[in-house]
mmCIF file of C-alpha atoms in Angstrom:
data_model
loop_
_atom_site.group_PDB
_atom_site.id
_atom_site.type_symbol
_atom_site.label_atom_id
_atom_site.label_comp_id
_atom_site.label_asym_id
_atom_site.label_seq_id
_atom_site.Cartn_x
_atom_site.Cartn_y
_atom_site.Cartn_z
ATOM 1 C CA MET A 13 68.835 109.078 -87.834
ATOM 2 C CA ALA A 14 67.438 110.403 -91.082
ATOM 3 C CA ARG A 15 70.475 108.967 -92.960
ATOM 4 C CA VAL A 16 69.983 105.508 -91.539
ATOM 5 C CA ALA A 17 66.316 105.503 -92.445
ATOM 6 C CA LYS A 18 67.241 106.434 -96.025
ATOM 7 C CA LYS A 19 69.637 103.489 -96.353
ATOM 8 C CA LYS A 20 67.016 101.152 -94.882
ATOM 9 C CA ALA A 21 64.428 102.312 -97.361
ATOM 10 C CA LYS A 22 66.913 101.823 -100.200
ATOM 11 C CA ALA A 23 67.609 98.253 -99.115
ATOM 12 C CA LYS A 24 63.936 97.461 -98.939
ATOM 13 C CA ARG A 25 63.433 98.851 -102.433
ATOM 14 C CA VAL A 26 66.149 96.443 -103.691
ATOM 15 C CA ALA A 27 64.362 93.470 -102.205
ATOM 16 C CA LYS A 28 61.100 94.079 -104.145
ATOM 17 C CA PRO A 29 62.215 92.665 -107.527
ATOM 18 C CA ALA A 30 63.293 89.493 -105.733
ATOM 19 C CA ALA A 31 59.767 89.089 -104.465
ATOM 20 C CA LYS A 32 58.508 89.250 -108.065
ATOM 21 C CA ALA A 33 61.071 86.684 -109.152
ATOM 22 C CA SER A 34 59.621 84.149 -106.741
ATOM 23 C CA VAL A 35 56.764 83.550 -109.163
ATOM 24 C CA ALA A 36 58.992 81.274 -111.329
ATOM 25 C CA ALA A 37 57.945 77.640 -111.459
ATOM 26 C CA SER A 38 61.417 76.088 -111.829
ATOM 27 C CA PRO A 39 62.817 74.507 -108.625
ATOM 28 C CA VAL A 40 66.212 76.153 -109.247
ATOM 29 C CA VAL A 41 64.597 79.577 -109.627
ATOM 30 C CA VAL A 42 62.478 79.021 -106.542
ATOM 31 C CA LYS A 43 65.582 78.109 -104.530
ATOM 32 C CA ALA A 44 67.514 81.143 -105.841
ATOM 33 C CA GLN A 45 64.551 83.391 -105.092
ATOM 34 C CA LYS A 46 64.419 82.077 -101.544
ATOM 35 C CA ALA A 47 68.144 82.809 -101.153
ATOM 36 C CA VAL A 48 67.608 86.392 -102.401
ATOM 37 C CA ASP A 49 64.660 86.883 -100.045
ATOM 38 C CA ALA A 50 66.686 85.569 -97.084
ATOM 39 C CA ALA A 51 69.681 87.793 -97.960
ATOM 40 C CA ALA A 52 67.417 90.835 -98.312
ATOM 41 C CA LYS A 53 65.818 90.085 -94.971
ATOM 42 C CA SER A 54 69.215 89.725 -93.320
ATOM 43 C CA LEU A 55 70.333 92.964 -94.954
ATOM 44 C CA ASP A 56 67.285 94.788 -93.631
ATOM 45 C CA ALA A 57 67.950 93.443 -90.150
ATOM 46 C CA GLN A 58 71.608 94.441 -90.399
ATOM 47 C CA LEU A 59 70.635 97.938 -91.544
ATOM 48 C CA ASP A 60 68.518 98.256 -88.418
ATOM 49 C CA ARG A 61 71.468 97.166 -86.288
ATOM 50 C CA VAL A 62 73.781 99.630 -88.066
ATOM 51 C CA GLY A 63 71.259 102.417 -87.448
ATOM 52 C CA LYS A 64 71.089 101.611 -83.763
ATOM 53 C CA ALA A 65 74.911 101.433 -83.462
ATOM 54 C CA ARG A 66 75.255 104.756 -85.235
ATOM 55 C CA ALA A 67 72.701 106.296 -82.867
ATOM 56 C CA ARG A 68 74.705 105.056 -79.834
ATOM 57 C CA VAL A 69 77.894 106.491 -81.304
ATOM 58 C CA GLN A 70 76.239 109.865 -81.815
ATOM 59 C CA LYS A 71 74.862 109.740 -78.315
ATOM 60 C CA SER A 72 77.860 108.542 -76.297
ATOM 61 C CA ASN A 73 80.781 108.515 -78.783
ATOM 62 C CA THR A 74 82.590 105.855 -76.777
ATOM 63 C CA ALA A 75 85.126 103.312 -78.072
ATOM 64 C CA ALA A 76 82.670 100.431 -77.514
ATOM 65 C CA ALA A 77 79.994 102.235 -79.456
ATOM 66 C CA LYS A 78 82.404 102.940 -82.294
ATOM 67 C CA LYS A 79 83.602 99.303 -82.274
ATOM 68 C CA SER A 80 79.994 98.093 -82.418
ATOM 69 C CA LEU A 81 79.296 100.422 -85.344
ATOM 70 C CA THR A 82 82.394 99.210 -87.188
ATOM 71 C CA ALA A 83 81.359 95.575 -86.678
ATOM 72 C CA ALA A 84 77.796 96.352 -87.779
ATOM 73 C CA ASN A 85 79.072 98.041 -90.953
ATOM 74 C CA ALA A 86 81.351 95.088 -91.718
ATOM 75 C CA LYS A 87 78.401 92.714 -91.248
ATOM 76 C CA LEU A 88 76.288 94.984 -93.469
ATOM 77 C CA ARG A 89 78.899 94.758 -96.221
ATOM 78 C CA GLU A 90 78.820 90.936 -95.931
ATOM 79 C CA GLN A 91 75.034 90.917 -96.135
ATOM 80 C CA ARG A 92 75.133 93.151 -99.178
ATOM 81 C CA ALA A 93 77.682 90.823 -100.808
ATOM 82 C CA LYS A 94 75.482 87.823 -100.000
ATOM 83 C CA LEU A 95 72.449 89.608 -101.435
ATOM 84 C CA ALA A 96 74.410 90.494 -104.570
ATOM 85 C CA GLU A 97 75.561 86.872 -104.877
ATOM 86 C CA ALA A 98 71.995 85.612 -104.321
ATOM 87 C CA LYS A 99 70.715 88.009 -106.953
ATOM 88 C CA LEU A 100 73.406 86.818 -109.362
ATOM 89 C CA GLY A 101 72.363 83.228 -108.689
ATOM 90 C CA LEU A 102 68.727 84.180 -109.282
ATOM 91 C CA ALA A 103 69.665 85.889 -112.532
ATOM 92 C CA LYS A 104 71.560 82.784 -113.660
ATOM 93 C CA ALA A 105 68.637 80.584 -112.604
ATOM 94 C CA ASN A 106 66.220 82.842 -114.461
ATOM 95 C CA THR A 107 68.446 82.754 -117.532
ATOM 96 C CA MET A 108 68.702 78.961 -117.412
ATOM 97 C CA ASP A 109 65.003 78.709 -116.731
ATOM 98 C CA ALA A 110 64.342 81.009 -119.645
ATOM 99 C CA VAL A 111 66.425 78.674 -121.814
ATOM 100 C CA ARG A 112 64.510 75.704 -120.425
ATOM 101 C CA GLN A 113 61.210 77.445 -120.997
ATOM 102 C CA ALA A 114 62.302 78.411 -124.500
ATOM 103 C CA GLU A 115 63.324 74.815 -125.129
ATOM 104 C CA GLU A 116 60.048 73.504 -123.750
ATOM 105 C CA SER A 117 58.154 76.122 -125.707
ATOM 106 C CA ALA A 118 60.085 75.159 -128.847
ATOM 107 C CA LYS A 119 59.418 71.496 -128.183
ATOM 108 C CA LYS A 120 55.776 72.226 -127.547
ATOM 109 C CA SER A 121 55.597 74.359 -130.673
ATOM 110 C CA VAL A 122 57.317 71.669 -132.725
ATOM 111 C CA SER A 123 55.053 69.002 -131.229
ATOM 112 C CA GLU A 124 51.967 71.077 -131.937
ATOM 113 C CA LEU A 125 53.198 71.747 -135.465
ATOM 114 C CA ALA A 126 53.940 68.056 -135.964
ATOM 115 C CA GLU A 127 50.502 67.134 -134.650
ATOM 116 C CA LYS A 128 48.904 69.783 -136.832
ATOM 117 C CA LEU A 129 50.837 68.606 -139.883
ATOM 118 C CA SER A 130 50.011 64.991 -139.036
ATOM 119 C CA ASN A 131 46.301 65.790 -138.802
ATOM 120 C CA LYS A 132 46.523 67.774 -142.000
ATOM 121 C CA ALA A 133 48.432 64.939 -143.666
ATOM 122 C CA ASP A 134 45.794 62.443 -142.484
ATOM 123 C CA LYS A 135 43.024 64.609 -143.900
ATOM 124 C CA GLU A 136 44.880 65.149 -147.162
ATOM 125 C CA LEU A 137 45.770 61.465 -147.339
ATOM 126 C CA SER A 138 42.146 60.507 -146.777
ATOM 127 C CA LYS A 139 41.116 62.972 -149.483
ATOM 128 C CA ALA A 140 43.848 61.746 -151.833
ATOM 129 C CA LEU A 141 42.913 58.125 -151.158
ATOM 130 C CA LYS A 142 39.279 58.856 -151.918
ATOM 131 C CA ALA A 143 40.238 60.621 -155.147
ATOM 132 C CA PHE A 144 42.625 57.798 -156.073
ATOM 133 C CA GLU A 145 39.996 55.203 -155.177
ATOM 134 C CA ALA A 146 37.438 56.976 -157.359
ATOM 135 C CA ARG A 147 39.888 57.170 -160.290
ATOM 136 C CA TRP A 148 41.005 53.570 -159.776
ATOM 137 C CA LYS A 149 37.441 52.310 -159.582
ATOM 138 C CA LYS A 150 36.526 54.228 -162.731
ATOM 139 C CA THR A 151 39.532 52.864 -164.629
ATOM 140 C CA ARG A 152 38.937 49.356 -163.272
ATOM 141 C CA ALA A 153 35.240 49.544 -164.158
ATOM 142 C CA LYS A 154 36.138 50.414 -167.753
ATOM 143 C CA ALA A 155 38.664 47.577 -167.950
ATOM 144 C CA ASP A 156 36.204 45.137 -166.353
ATOM 145 C CA ALA A 157 33.459 46.287 -168.732
ATOM 146 C CA LYS A 158 35.729 45.561 -171.704
ATOM 147 C CA LYS A 159 36.582 42.138 -170.290
ATOM 148 C CA VAL A 160 32.905 41.368 -169.621
ATOM 149 C CA LYS A 161 31.970 42.503 -173.149
ATOM 150 C CA ALA A 162 34.701 40.318 -174.649
ATOM 151 C CA ALA A 163 33.601 37.397 -172.469
ATOM 152 C CA GLU A 164 29.955 37.920 -173.510
ATOM 153 C CA LYS A 165 30.980 38.018 -177.165
ATOM 154 C CA LYS A 166 33.039 34.865 -176.749
ATOM 155 C CA ALA A 167 30.237 33.144 -174.827
ATOM 156 C CA THR A 168 27.683 34.183 -177.481
ATOM 157 C CA ALA A 169 29.913 32.803 -180.242
ATOM 158 C CA LYS A 170 30.413 29.621 -178.250
ATOM 159 C CA VAL A 171 26.668 29.264 -177.665
ATOM 160 C CA LYS A 172 25.965 29.880 -181.361
ATOM 161 C CA ALA A 173 28.557 27.288 -182.359
ATOM 162 C CA ALA A 174 27.123 24.814 -179.855
ATOM 163 C CA ALA A 175 23.579 25.524 -181.091
ATOM 164 C CA LYS A 176 24.682 25.078 -184.717
ATOM 165 C CA LYS A 177 26.450 21.837 -183.845
ATOM 166 C CA ALA A 178 23.439 20.612 -181.867
ATOM 167 C CA ALA A 179 21.097 21.537 -184.741
ATOM 168 C CA ALA A 180 23.304 19.675 -187.222
ATOM 169 C CA LYS A 181 23.478 16.685 -184.889
ATOM 170 C CA ALA A 182 19.706 16.764 -184.346
ATOM 171 C CA LYS A 183 19.150 16.985 -188.130
ATOM 172 C CA ALA A 184 21.482 14.044 -188.701
ATOM 173 C CA MET A 185 19.713 12.085 -185.988
ATOM 174 C CA GLU A 186 16.327 12.945 -187.521
ATOM 175 C CA LYS A 187 17.580 11.898 -190.960
ATOM 176 C CA LYS A 188 18.966 8.662 -189.542
ATOM 177 C CA ALA A 189 15.762 8.015 -187.628
ATOM 178 C CA ALA A 190 13.689 8.729 -190.778
ATOM 179 C CA ALA A 191 15.899 6.366 -192.830
ATOM 180 C CA LYS A 192 15.566 3.707 -190.154
ATOM 181 C CA ALA A 193 11.802 4.227 -190.026
ATOM 182 C CA ASN A 194 11.588 3.962 -193.835
ATOM 183 C CA ALA A 195 13.695 0.795 -193.800
ATOM 184 C CA GLU A 196 11.537 -0.700 -191.080
ATOM 185 C CA ALA A 197 8.386 0.357 -192.970
ATOM 186 C CA LYS A 198 9.713 -1.263 -196.173
ATOM 187 C CA LYS A 199 10.647 -4.385 -194.234
ATOM 188 C CA ALA A 200 7.230 -4.479 -192.611
ATOM 189 C CA ALA A 201 5.556 -3.912 -195.987
ATOM 190 C CA LYS A 202 7.629 -6.734 -197.497
ATOM 191 C CA LYS A 203 6.687 -9.055 -194.670
ATOM 192 C CA ALA A 204 3.071 -8.044 -195.016
ATOM 193 C CA SER A 205 3.151 -8.720 -198.792
ATOM 194 C CA LYS A 206 4.748 -12.144 -198.203
ATOM 195 C CA LYS A 207 2.079 -13.014 -195.650
ATOM 196 C CA LYS A 208 -0.591 -11.854 -198.090
ATOM 197 C CA ALA A 209 0.898 -13.995 -200.878
ATOM 198 C CA VAL A 210 0.976 -17.021 -198.605
ATOM 199 C CA LYS A 211 -2.645 -16.465 -197.648
ATOM 200 C CA LYS A 212 -3.647 -16.170 -201.329
ATOM 201 C CA SER A 213 -1.834 -19.391 -202.297
ATOM 202 C CA ALA A 214 -3.368 -21.436 -199.475
ATOM 203 C CA GLY A 215 -4.702 -24.864 -200.856
ATOM 204 C CA ARG A 216 -2.782 -24.639 -204.153
ATOM 205 C CA PRO A 217 0.679 -26.255 -204.594
ATOM 206 C CA LYS A 218 3.548 -24.025 -205.256
ATOM 207 C CA LYS A 219 4.843 -23.636 -208.768
ATOM 208 C CA ALA A 220 7.842 -25.888 -208.221
ATOM 209 C CA ALA A 221 5.727 -28.588 -206.561
ATOM 210 C CA ALA A 222 3.119 -28.358 -209.297
ATOM 211 C CA LYS A 223 5.797 -28.615 -211.943
ATOM 212 C CA LYS A 224 7.327 -31.597 -210.166
ATOM 213 C CA SER A 225 3.987 -33.333 -209.858
ATOM 214 C CA THR A 226 3.332 -32.593 -213.550
ATOM 215 C CA VAL A 227 6.672 -34.150 -214.484
ATOM 216 C CA LYS A 228 5.884 -37.166 -212.338
ATOM 217 C CA LYS A 229 2.490 -37.485 -213.908
ATOM 218 C CA ALA A 230 3.966 -37.247 -217.434
ATOM 219 C CA ALA A 231 6.552 -39.926 -216.584
ATOM 220 C CA ALA A 232 3.811 -42.140 -215.184
ATOM 221 C CA ARG A 233 1.760 -41.647 -218.317
ATOM 222 C CA LYS A 234 4.735 -42.389 -220.519
ATOM 223 C CA ALA A 235 5.493 -45.551 -218.564
ATOM 224 C CA ALA A 236 1.869 -46.647 -218.778
ATOM 225 C CA THR A 237 1.853 -45.947 -222.463
ATOM 226 C CA LYS A 238 4.971 -48.026 -222.951
ATOM 227 C CA ALA A 239 3.473 -50.832 -220.922
ATOM 228 C CA VAL A 240 0.338 -50.713 -222.967
ATOM 229 C CA LYS A 241 2.320 -50.705 -226.185
ATOM 230 C CA SER A 242 4.523 -53.565 -225.093
ATOM 231 C CA ALA A 243 1.617 -55.746 -223.945
ATOM 232 C CA PRO A 244 0.172 -58.010 -226.712
ATOM 233 C CA LYS A 245 -3.260 -57.039 -227.643
ATOM 234 C CA LYS A 246 -5.855 -59.741 -227.974
ATOM 235 C CA SER A 247 -7.493 -59.064 -231.172
ATOM 236 C CA ALA A 248 -11.079 -60.080 -231.180
ATOM 237 C CA ARG A 249 -11.311 -59.026 -234.755
ATOM 238 C CA ARG A 250 -10.992 -61.666 -237.416
ATOM 239 C CA GLY A 251 -9.743 -61.242 -240.944
ATOM 240 C CA ARG A 252 -7.444 -58.427 -242.032
ATOM 241 C CA PRO A 253 -5.571 -56.702 -239.325
ATOM 242 C CA PRO A 254 -5.820 -52.961 -239.078
ATOM 243 C CA LYS A 255 -3.480 -50.691 -241.069
ATOM 244 C CA ALA A 256 -1.256 -49.753 -238.324
ATOM 245 C CA THR A 257 -0.589 -53.206 -237.152
ATOM 246 C CA ALA A 258 -0.119 -54.368 -240.704
ATOM 247 C CA LYS A 259 2.433 -51.698 -241.343
ATOM 248 C CA LYS A 260 4.297 -52.609 -238.184
ATOM 249 C CA ALA A 261 4.239 -56.297 -239.060
ATOM 250 C CA THR A 262 5.246 -55.930 -242.670
ATOM 251 C CA GLY A 263 7.605 -53.004 -242.237
ATOM 252 C CA ARG A 264 8.165 -50.051 -244.553
ATOM 253 C CA ARG A 265 10.158 -50.386 -247.719
ATOM 254 C CA GLY A 266 12.519 -47.850 -249.058
ATOM 255 C CA ARG A 267 14.278 -45.047 -247.123
ATOM 256 C CA PRO A 268 14.046 -45.468 -243.379
ATOM 257 C CA PRO A 269 12.228 -42.688 -241.430
ATOM 258 C CA LYS A 270 14.157 -39.881 -239.803
ATOM 259 C CA LYS A 271 15.059 -40.318 -236.235
ATOM 260 C CA ALA A 272 12.972 -38.364 -233.938
#
């Protein structure tokens, strides 16, 4: 009896690690653990049956009791083989699950590292972009300042040229306007002098008219004189005619007078 109890205790001690293995989360491991637990339970039950059969043999020592013990031992060997096979399956499942867990852990580690590196890269990129933006803005500001300065210089020169041109044009226009004003003033002065001369000579004939009238008067006088000379004078005087008439009647002797 003491021997049977020892074997039973040994079998129960074997089943304890299987109970610990049932903590695994993998479905394959859980199934293998269940198979180990069932085999251990069957083994424990078979150990009890073997113990009982052995006790009958020791008590009666009959052929039936011996046959029952032999059958119980054979069944015990089968249960032990099943338990060993279940344990092997659990070991394989644990190994595969360990590989799976290692793979998942590696994937998780890689994913975490990738995420960490990505976050770090984003931070560094943001920092680099800010630094680049600052440098670019500084460089661009300098270039733009040069362009603005050149444009201001060009615009100033253009404004100066335009102002110079406008001043020259304004001066020319002023000169032209002054010349026109002088010409108009001279013209007005000339007209005013003509009007003044006309006013002064009001009532008197012009020089040409006066000369013409003088010529006419002289011609009239000459004609009258000729008419008077040609008309016979009635001499109321008796006796000797006057000298002039006597000279004309008698005529001059000697050299004729020069022609007038």
